[in-house]
């Protein structure tokens, strides 16, 4: 059985959907309430591969909210993640993806140390961040959507916001090794990590966001921002392809400009309908078929009977592993979401 650990994007979002999902006691409650709420299994999922095999999974809501980080409720945030992992393990889930901020919190707050959660000893090999598949899908979106829009990578400047992160560094490695992209602009806050990445790649310009945006033909957003930033589409190149892989979204602006194309980044479309209700809450356009690539990674590992933490640790996503998960992704019927 596979599992998905996820969370909602804001307190307002959580309050709005709690009622709809049959948890009226969670609606209208403030951050304190969510800080003390236990994890819940809120969906049972069935997915069929293109090979014909059907697998079953569970969605575990951790009850983490990004406001917990913004309000320095760090202890609550870390408890949400380890409790959700213990809940998944207790329910016999063999391989679980740590969606959105779950893996970021796990890594940033070094939760390896908390292996014992009440009577459960966490078995970390039952969990995967899902980031190898996410990085692979974002790269395929860049390659295929740029072709759709007539942007040639060999003439293109690609800005990667969150370049030094787990997904961002994987994307940079792929663009460097597997494409002929002309220029890479590397954006993040920590200068030392940016220099280390630049040295590893042997290329790339370290630059601030404001300076990078007007120069980019393609912008990949993979920064771990609890809240999105506003940008002015008139200050971008035209055409410009934006692939926003953030959860919550890195861009707060709803862009409506004929020459700026915004793609929901790190999203796959499955070839067959999936029997679940969570993706309508996550506001997918086609909720029966579209899902987060990190979630798809745990399904792929279940289809392949690979009960191992395929994606683990930080900044270790290499192109060979991306290619490997990519082959399985295609085999089981997942495709990157492209421009309509
Ligand atoms: P990491 O924590 O590994 O990396 C985050 C990166 O963002 C770092 O480079 C960090 O560098 C940078 N960053 C953070 N804040 C800012 C800021 N304000 N301005 C510029 N850069 C910033 O995160 P992941 O790679 O694991 O995840 C990245 C994003 O992808 C998250 O939003 C996550 O929720 C989302 N995600 C999407 C998935 C999907 O299936 N679509 C799956 C998994 C994750 P620094 O701190 O130096 O600024
Ligand atoms: C990307 O990184 C993936 C993150 C995935 C987040 C998934 C969002 C799924 C939304 C469904 C949540 C339903 C929660 C209902 C809460 C009710 C109280 C227990």
Short mmCIF file of C-alpha atoms and ligand atoms in Angstrom, two decimals:
data_model
loop_
_atom_site.label_atom_id
_atom_site.label_comp_id
_atom_site.label_asym_id
_atom_site.label_seq_id
_atom_site.Cartn_x
_atom_site.Cartn_y
_atom_site.Cartn_z
CA UNK A 1 0.00 0.00 0.00
CA UNK A 2 1.26 3.52 -0.85
CA UNK A 3 0.66 6.70 1.12
CA UNK A 4 0.72 10.45 0.67
CA UNK A 5 1.33 12.90 3.49
CA UNK A 6 0.08 16.37 2.60
CA UNK A 7 -1.16 19.63 4.01
CA UNK A 8 -3.25 22.59 2.95
CA UNK A 9 -1.80 25.88 1.74
CA UNK A 10 -3.16 28.29 4.37
CA UNK A 11 -5.41 28.51 7.41
CA UNK A 12 -8.15 30.05 5.24
CA UNK A 13 -7.91 27.13 2.80
CA UNK A 14 -8.04 24.62 5.67
CA UNK A 15 -11.08 26.24 7.23
CA UNK A 16 -12.88 26.32 3.88
CA UNK A 17 -12.35 22.65 3.07
CA UNK A 18 -12.78 21.08 6.52
CA UNK A 19 -16.57 21.38 6.34
CA UNK A 20 -16.70 20.08 2.81
CA UNK A 21 -14.79 16.94 3.80
CA UNK A 22 -16.96 16.17 6.79
CA UNK A 23 -14.86 17.72 9.58
CA UNK A 24 -17.17 20.55 10.79
CA UNK A 25 -15.29 20.69 14.12
CA UNK A 26 -12.19 21.93 12.21
CA UNK A 27 -13.96 24.75 10.33
CA UNK A 28 -13.79 28.26 11.86
CA UNK A 29 -11.00 27.19 14.23
CA UNK A 30 -7.80 29.22 14.50
CA UNK A 31 -4.13 28.30 14.18
CA UNK A 32 -3.91 27.07 17.81
CA UNK A 33 -6.50 24.42 17.08
CA UNK A 34 -4.65 23.20 13.96
CA UNK A 35 -1.41 23.17 15.98
CA UNK A 36 -2.92 20.59 18.30
CA UNK A 37 -4.94 18.59 15.73
CA UNK A 38 -3.79 15.00 15.18
CA UNK A 39 -3.09 13.54 11.69
CA UNK A 40 -6.04 12.00 9.86
CA UNK A 41 -6.47 9.57 6.99
CA UNK A 42 -8.99 11.45 4.86
CA UNK A 43 -8.96 9.51 1.58
CA UNK A 44 -8.67 5.96 0.25
CA UNK A 45 -7.22 5.83 -3.23
CA UNK A 46 -7.17 3.32 -6.10
CA UNK A 47 -4.84 3.81 -9.07
CA UNK A 48 -4.48 1.62 -12.15
CA UNK A 49 -1.24 1.59 -14.14
CA UNK A 50 -1.04 1.39 -17.92
CA UNK A 51 0.27 -2.14 -17.25
CA UNK A 52 -3.21 -2.99 -15.91
CA UNK A 53 -2.16 -3.37 -12.25
CA UNK A 54 -4.28 -1.64 -9.60
CA UNK A 55 -2.83 -0.48 -6.26
CA UNK A 56 -4.40 1.03 -3.18
CA UNK A 57 -3.26 3.96 -1.07
CA UNK A 58 -4.18 6.42 1.68
CA UNK A 59 -3.93 10.20 1.98
CA UNK A 60 -2.75 11.31 5.43
CA UNK A 61 -3.53 14.93 6.29
CA UNK A 62 -0.79 16.12 8.65
CA UNK A 63 -2.76 19.25 9.70
CA UNK A 64 0.44 21.28 9.20
CA UNK A 65 -0.18 24.80 7.86
CA UNK A 66 2.47 27.17 6.40
CA UNK A 67 1.39 29.82 8.96
CA UNK A 68 3.02 27.64 11.65
CA UNK A 69 6.43 28.49 10.15
CA UNK A 70 5.55 32.16 9.59
CA UNK A 71 4.45 32.40 13.26
CA UNK A 72 7.47 30.46 14.56
CA UNK A 73 5.34 27.57 15.81
CA UNK A 74 8.26 25.28 14.98
CA UNK A 75 7.59 22.63 17.61
CA UNK A 76 4.01 22.26 16.37
CA UNK A 77 5.21 22.09 12.76
CA UNK A 78 7.77 19.35 13.48
CA UNK A 79 5.29 17.36 15.58
CA UNK A 80 2.80 17.45 12.68
CA UNK A 81 5.29 15.78 10.38
CA UNK A 82 6.59 13.01 12.66
CA UNK A 83 3.06 12.27 13.92
CA UNK A 84 1.79 11.95 10.34
CA UNK A 85 4.70 9.61 9.51
CA UNK A 86 3.95 7.47 12.58
CA UNK A 87 0.26 7.43 11.61
CA UNK A 88 1.11 6.22 8.08
CA UNK A 89 3.42 3.51 9.43
CA UNK A 90 0.89 2.39 12.04
CA UNK A 91 -1.67 1.92 9.27
CA UNK A 92 0.63 -0.45 7.40
CA UNK A 93 1.57 1.89 4.57
CA UNK A 94 4.70 0.56 2.88
CA UNK A 95 5.88 3.63 0.98
CA UNK A 96 4.73 7.20 1.71
CA UNK A 97 5.57 10.46 -0.08
CA UNK A 98 6.28 13.48 2.13
CA UNK A 99 4.44 16.18 0.13
CA UNK A 100 5.09 19.93 0.11
CA UNK A 101 6.61 21.25 3.34
CA UNK A 102 6.63 17.80 5.00
CA UNK A 103 10.05 16.85 3.62
CA UNK A 104 11.36 20.43 3.94
CA UNK A 105 10.53 20.46 7.67
CA UNK A 106 11.89 16.93 8.10
CA UNK A 107 15.24 17.99 6.65
CA UNK A 108 15.54 21.56 7.91
CA UNK A 109 14.77 20.60 11.51
CA UNK A 110 16.79 17.39 11.38
CA UNK A 111 13.90 15.10 12.32
CA UNK A 112 16.08 12.00 11.85
CA UNK A 113 16.75 12.49 15.54
CA UNK A 114 13.11 11.86 16.44
CA UNK A 115 12.86 8.22 15.51
CA UNK A 116 10.59 7.17 18.38
CA UNK A 117 7.03 8.55 18.24
CA UNK A 118 5.15 7.14 21.25
CA UNK A 119 5.18 3.35 20.63
CA UNK A 120 6.21 3.62 16.95
CA UNK A 121 9.86 3.45 15.87
CA UNK A 122 9.89 5.26 12.54
CA UNK A 123 11.33 3.21 9.70
CA UNK A 124 12.67 5.93 7.40
CA UNK A 125 13.01 3.55 4.44
CA UNK A 126 9.19 3.58 4.23
CA UNK A 127 9.25 7.26 3.22
CA UNK A 128 10.36 9.17 0.13
CA UNK A 129 10.42 12.92 -0.47
CA UNK A 130 9.15 12.40 -4.02
CA UNK A 131 11.60 15.09 -5.14
CA UNK A 132 13.45 13.04 -7.81
CA UNK A 133 10.22 12.57 -9.77
CA UNK A 134 9.23 16.20 -9.17
CA UNK A 135 12.59 17.48 -10.47
CA UNK A 136 12.33 15.16 -13.50
CA UNK A 137 8.78 16.31 -14.33
CA UNK A 138 9.72 20.00 -14.02
CA UNK A 139 12.62 19.43 -16.44
CA UNK A 140 10.30 17.69 -18.91
CA UNK A 141 7.86 20.59 -18.57
CA UNK A 142 10.67 23.04 -19.37
CA UNK A 143 11.82 20.99 -22.39
CA UNK A 144 8.38 20.22 -23.83
CA UNK A 145 6.49 23.45 -23.04
CA UNK A 146 9.34 25.60 -24.42
CA UNK A 147 9.06 23.61 -27.65
CA UNK A 148 5.28 24.21 -27.68
CA UNK A 149 5.90 27.96 -27.39
CA UNK A 150 8.73 28.14 -29.91
CA UNK A 151 11.37 29.03 -27.29
CA UNK A 152 14.63 27.36 -28.29
CA UNK A 153 16.62 26.21 -25.26
CA UNK A 154 19.91 26.82 -27.06
CA UNK A 155 19.03 30.54 -27.13
CA UNK A 156 17.24 30.64 -23.78
CA UNK A 157 18.13 32.08 -20.40
CA UNK A 158 16.55 30.02 -17.63
CA UNK A 159 16.15 31.52 -14.14
CA UNK A 160 15.83 28.99 -11.31
CA UNK A 161 14.44 30.49 -8.11
CA UNK A 162 15.28 28.07 -5.30
CA UNK A 163 18.27 26.75 -7.30
CA UNK A 164 20.14 25.49 -4.22
CA UNK A 165 17.18 23.48 -2.91
CA UNK A 166 16.63 19.75 -3.27
CA UNK A 167 14.41 20.04 -6.35
CA UNK A 168 16.13 23.18 -7.69
CA UNK A 169 19.62 21.64 -7.64
CA UNK A 170 18.29 18.52 -9.43
CA UNK A 171 16.71 20.75 -12.09
CA UNK A 172 20.01 22.65 -12.51
CA UNK A 173 21.97 19.40 -12.88
CA UNK A 174 19.56 18.16 -15.56
CA UNK A 175 19.51 21.44 -17.50
CA UNK A 176 23.31 21.47 -17.39
CA UNK A 177 23.86 17.84 -18.39
CA UNK A 178 20.92 16.96 -20.59
CA UNK A 179 20.04 20.18 -22.45
CA UNK A 180 21.88 22.84 -24.43
CA UNK A 181 20.32 25.71 -22.48
CA UNK A 182 22.26 28.91 -23.13
CA UNK A 183 22.37 30.53 -19.69
CA UNK A 184 21.29 29.64 -16.17
CA UNK A 185 20.49 32.27 -13.52
CA UNK A 186 20.79 30.88 -10.00
CA UNK A 187 18.58 32.49 -7.35
CA UNK A 188 18.32 31.84 -3.59
CA UNK A 189 19.27 33.73 -0.42
CA UNK A 190 22.30 31.88 0.96
CA UNK A 191 25.38 33.01 -0.98
CA UNK A 192 27.65 30.18 0.17
CA UNK A 193 25.27 27.49 -1.09
CA UNK A 194 24.86 29.39 -4.38
CA UNK A 195 28.64 29.50 -4.85
CA UNK A 196 28.91 25.77 -4.10
CA UNK A 197 26.24 25.01 -6.72
CA UNK A 198 27.87 27.29 -9.27
CA UNK A 199 31.17 25.51 -8.68
CA UNK A 200 29.58 22.07 -9.01
CA UNK A 201 27.86 23.02 -12.28
CA UNK A 202 30.87 24.86 -13.60
CA UNK A 203 28.52 27.56 -14.85
CA UNK A 204 25.48 29.69 -13.96
CA UNK A 205 25.18 33.29 -12.87
CA UNK A 206 24.37 34.05 -9.22
CA UNK A 207 21.89 36.90 -9.30
CA UNK A 208 19.03 38.53 -7.37
CA UNK A 209 15.41 37.85 -8.27
CA UNK A 210 14.59 41.41 -9.36
CA UNK A 211 17.55 41.49 -11.70
CA UNK A 212 16.92 37.99 -13.07
CA UNK A 213 13.24 38.22 -13.99
CA UNK A 214 13.53 40.68 -16.93
CA UNK A 215 16.35 38.59 -18.47
CA UNK A 216 14.67 35.19 -18.37
CA UNK A 217 12.95 33.40 -21.25
CA UNK A 218 11.98 30.66 -18.80
CA UNK A 219 11.49 30.98 -15.03
CA UNK A 220 11.41 27.89 -12.81
CA UNK A 221 10.05 28.56 -9.31
CA UNK A 222 11.03 25.94 -6.77
CA UNK A 223 11.62 28.02 -3.65
CA UNK A 224 10.19 26.95 -0.29
CA UNK A 225 8.15 30.09 0.36
CA UNK A 226 5.26 29.86 2.81
CA UNK A 227 3.61 32.70 0.83
CA UNK A 228 3.91 33.64 -2.86
CA UNK A 229 5.48 36.85 -4.22
CA UNK A 230 3.83 39.39 -6.54
CA UNK A 231 5.48 40.01 -9.90
CA UNK A 232 4.70 42.39 -12.77
CA UNK A 233 4.19 40.48 -16.05
CA UNK A 234 5.00 43.65 -18.02
CA UNK A 235 8.55 43.53 -16.67
CA UNK A 236 9.16 40.03 -18.08
CA UNK A 237 10.43 38.97 -21.51
CA UNK A 238 7.74 38.22 -24.07
CA UNK A 239 7.28 35.36 -24.63
CA UNK A 240 8.10 34.02 -21.19
CA UNK A 241 7.41 30.54 -19.85
CA UNK A 242 6.89 30.29 -16.09
CA UNK A 243 6.92 26.89 -14.42
CA UNK A 244 5.75 27.36 -10.83
CA UNK A 245 6.49 24.19 -8.85
CA UNK A 246 6.02 25.73 -5.42
CA UNK A 247 3.46 24.42 -2.92
CA UNK A 248 2.07 26.86 -1.90
CA UNK A 249 2.68 28.56 -5.25
CA UNK A 250 5.77 30.83 -5.36
CA UNK A 251 3.89 33.38 -7.46
CA UNK A 252 0.97 35.14 -5.85
CA UNK A 253 0.08 37.09 -9.04
CA UNK A 254 -2.64 35.63 -11.29
CA UNK A 255 -0.95 36.49 -14.56
CA UNK A 256 -3.12 37.35 -17.52
CA UNK A 257 -0.83 38.41 -20.31
CA UNK A 258 -0.96 37.00 -23.86
CA UNK A 259 2.81 36.39 -23.99
CA UNK A 260 3.38 35.04 -20.48
CA UNK A 261 2.56 31.35 -20.07
CA UNK A 262 2.22 29.98 -16.56
CA UNK A 263 2.42 26.25 -16.04
CA UNK A 264 1.48 24.43 -12.85
CA UNK A 265 4.94 22.98 -12.12
CA UNK A 266 5.69 19.47 -10.85
CA UNK A 267 2.26 18.25 -11.87
CA UNK A 268 1.54 15.07 -13.81
CA UNK A 269 -1.50 13.85 -15.62
CA UNK A 270 -2.36 10.16 -15.34
CA UNK A 271 -3.68 8.26 -18.35
CA UNK A 272 -6.61 6.78 -16.39
CA UNK A 273 -9.01 8.26 -13.86
CA UNK A 274 -7.99 7.96 -10.20
CA UNK A 275 -10.67 7.18 -7.66
CA UNK A 276 -10.15 9.91 -5.00
CA UNK A 277 -11.43 13.28 -3.81
CA UNK A 278 -8.32 15.13 -2.62
CA UNK A 279 -7.19 16.62 -5.92
CA UNK A 280 -10.35 18.71 -6.30
CA UNK A 281 -9.45 20.24 -2.92
CA UNK A 282 -5.93 20.87 -4.21
CA UNK A 283 -7.62 22.79 -7.06
CA UNK A 284 -6.40 20.65 -9.98
CA UNK A 285 -8.14 21.47 -13.26
CA UNK A 286 -8.80 17.79 -13.95
CA UNK A 287 -8.89 16.33 -10.42
CA UNK A 288 -9.41 12.71 -11.48
CA UNK A 289 -6.20 12.71 -13.51
CA UNK A 290 -3.85 15.46 -12.31
CA UNK A 291 -1.65 15.18 -9.25
CA UNK A 292 1.60 16.27 -7.64
CA UNK A 293 4.66 14.51 -9.03
CA UNK A 294 5.89 13.76 -5.49
CA UNK A 295 2.69 11.84 -4.80
CA UNK A 296 3.05 10.01 -8.11
CA UNK A 297 6.55 8.92 -6.95
CA UNK A 298 5.11 6.85 -4.11
CA UNK A 299 2.61 5.27 -6.54
CA UNK A 300 5.42 4.44 -8.96
CA UNK A 301 7.50 2.87 -6.17
CA UNK A 302 4.47 0.80 -5.12
CA UNK A 303 3.90 -0.35 -8.73
CA UNK A 304 7.59 -1.31 -8.93
CA UNK A 305 7.46 -2.94 -5.45
CA UNK A 306 10.42 -0.78 -4.47
CA UNK A 307 9.84 -0.23 -0.77
CA UNK A 308 12.75 2.11 -0.26
CA UNK A 309 13.34 5.81 0.27
CA UNK A 310 14.17 6.46 -3.37
CA UNK A 311 14.46 10.22 -2.75
CA UNK A 312 16.07 11.04 0.59
CA UNK A 313 18.44 13.58 2.12
CA UNK A 314 19.20 16.90 0.51
CA UNK A 315 20.76 17.98 -2.77
CA UNK A 316 21.59 14.48 -3.96
CA UNK A 317 19.28 14.29 -6.96
CA UNK A 318 21.37 13.24 -9.94
CA UNK A 319 20.37 12.90 -13.57
CA UNK A 320 20.64 9.07 -13.65
CA UNK A 321 18.06 8.65 -10.89
CA UNK A 322 15.86 11.24 -12.57
CA UNK A 323 16.04 9.24 -15.79
CA UNK A 324 15.24 6.01 -13.93
CA UNK A 325 12.12 7.37 -12.20
CA UNK A 326 11.19 9.02 -15.51
CA UNK A 327 11.16 5.65 -17.33
CA UNK A 328 8.90 4.12 -14.66
CA UNK A 329 6.70 7.22 -14.74
CA UNK A 330 6.06 6.77 -18.47
CA UNK A 331 5.59 2.99 -18.07
CA UNK A 332 2.82 3.49 -15.50
CA UNK A 333 1.00 6.20 -17.45
CA UNK A 334 2.11 9.54 -15.96
CA UNK A 335 2.78 12.52 -18.26
CA UNK A 336 4.02 16.05 -17.44
CA UNK A 337 1.32 18.72 -17.54
CA UNK A 338 1.84 21.02 -20.55
CA UNK A 339 0.45 24.29 -21.92
CA UNK A 340 -3.23 23.91 -23.04
P1 LIG B 1 14.25 23.04 -0.27
O1 LIG B 1 14.00 23.50 1.12
O2 LIG B 1 15.17 21.92 -0.48
O3 LIG B 1 14.79 24.27 -1.14
C1 LIG B 1 14.19 25.49 -1.15
C2 LIG B 1 14.99 26.47 -2.00
O4 LIG B 1 14.31 27.73 -2.00
C3 LIG B 1 16.40 26.76 -1.48
O5 LIG B 1 17.23 26.99 -2.59
C4 LIG B 1 16.22 28.04 -0.69
O6 LIG B 1 17.47 28.69 -0.55
C5 LIG B 1 15.23 28.76 -1.60
N1 LIG B 1 14.43 29.82 -0.99
C6 LIG B 1 13.66 29.74 0.12
N2 LIG B 1 13.06 30.91 0.35
C7 LIG B 1 13.46 31.75 -0.64
C8 LIG B 1 13.20 33.11 -0.95
N3 LIG B 1 12.41 33.84 -0.19
N4 LIG B 1 13.77 33.65 -2.06
C9 LIG B 1 14.58 32.90 -2.85
N5 LIG B 1 14.88 31.61 -2.60
C10 LIG B 1 14.33 31.05 -1.51
O7 LIG B 1 12.79 22.75 -0.92
P2 LIG B 1 12.34 21.64 -1.97
O8 LIG B 1 13.28 21.66 -3.12
O9 LIG B 1 12.07 20.37 -1.28
O10 LIG B 1 10.89 22.23 -2.41
C11 LIG B 1 10.78 23.41 -3.16
C12 LIG B 1 9.31 23.76 -3.44
O11 LIG B 1 8.69 22.72 -4.20
C13 LIG B 1 8.43 23.91 -2.20
O12 LIG B 1 7.49 24.95 -2.41
C14 LIG B 1 7.70 22.59 -2.12
O13 LIG B 1 6.50 22.66 -1.40
C15 LIG B 1 7.48 22.31 -3.59
N6 LIG B 1 7.24 20.89 -3.88
C16 LIG B 1 6.43 20.57 -4.95
C17 LIG B 1 6.19 19.25 -5.28
C18 LIG B 1 5.30 18.85 -6.39
O14 LIG B 1 4.98 17.66 -6.48
N7 LIG B 1 4.88 19.76 -7.25
C19 LIG B 1 6.82 18.17 -4.51
C20 LIG B 1 7.66 18.61 -3.44
C21 LIG B 1 7.86 19.92 -3.16
P3 LIG B 1 17.73 29.84 0.56
O15 LIG B 1 17.17 29.33 1.84
O16 LIG B 1 19.21 30.00 0.54
O17 LIG B 1 17.02 31.04 0.06
C1 LIG B 2 3.47 19.14 -3.35
O1 LIG B 2 4.49 19.36 -2.82
C2 LIG B 2 2.48 18.32 -2.82
C3 LIG B 2 1.78 18.79 -1.63
C4 LIG B 2 0.50 18.15 -1.59
C5 LIG B 2 -0.57 18.65 -0.79
C6 LIG B 2 -1.83 17.90 -0.99
C7 LIG B 2 -3.04 18.58 -0.81
C8 LIG B 2 -4.23 17.69 -0.72
C9 LIG B 2 -5.40 18.34 -0.19
C10 LIG B 2 -6.40 17.48 0.52
C11 LIG B 2 -6.50 17.77 1.94
C12 LIG B 2 -7.71 17.47 2.66
C13 LIG B 2 -7.56 17.89 4.06
C14 LIG B 2 -8.78 18.06 4.86
C15 LIG B 2 -8.52 18.51 6.25
C16 LIG B 2 -9.61 18.22 7.18
C17 LIG B 2 -9.19 18.10 8.60
C18 LIG B 2 -8.68 16.82 9.02
#
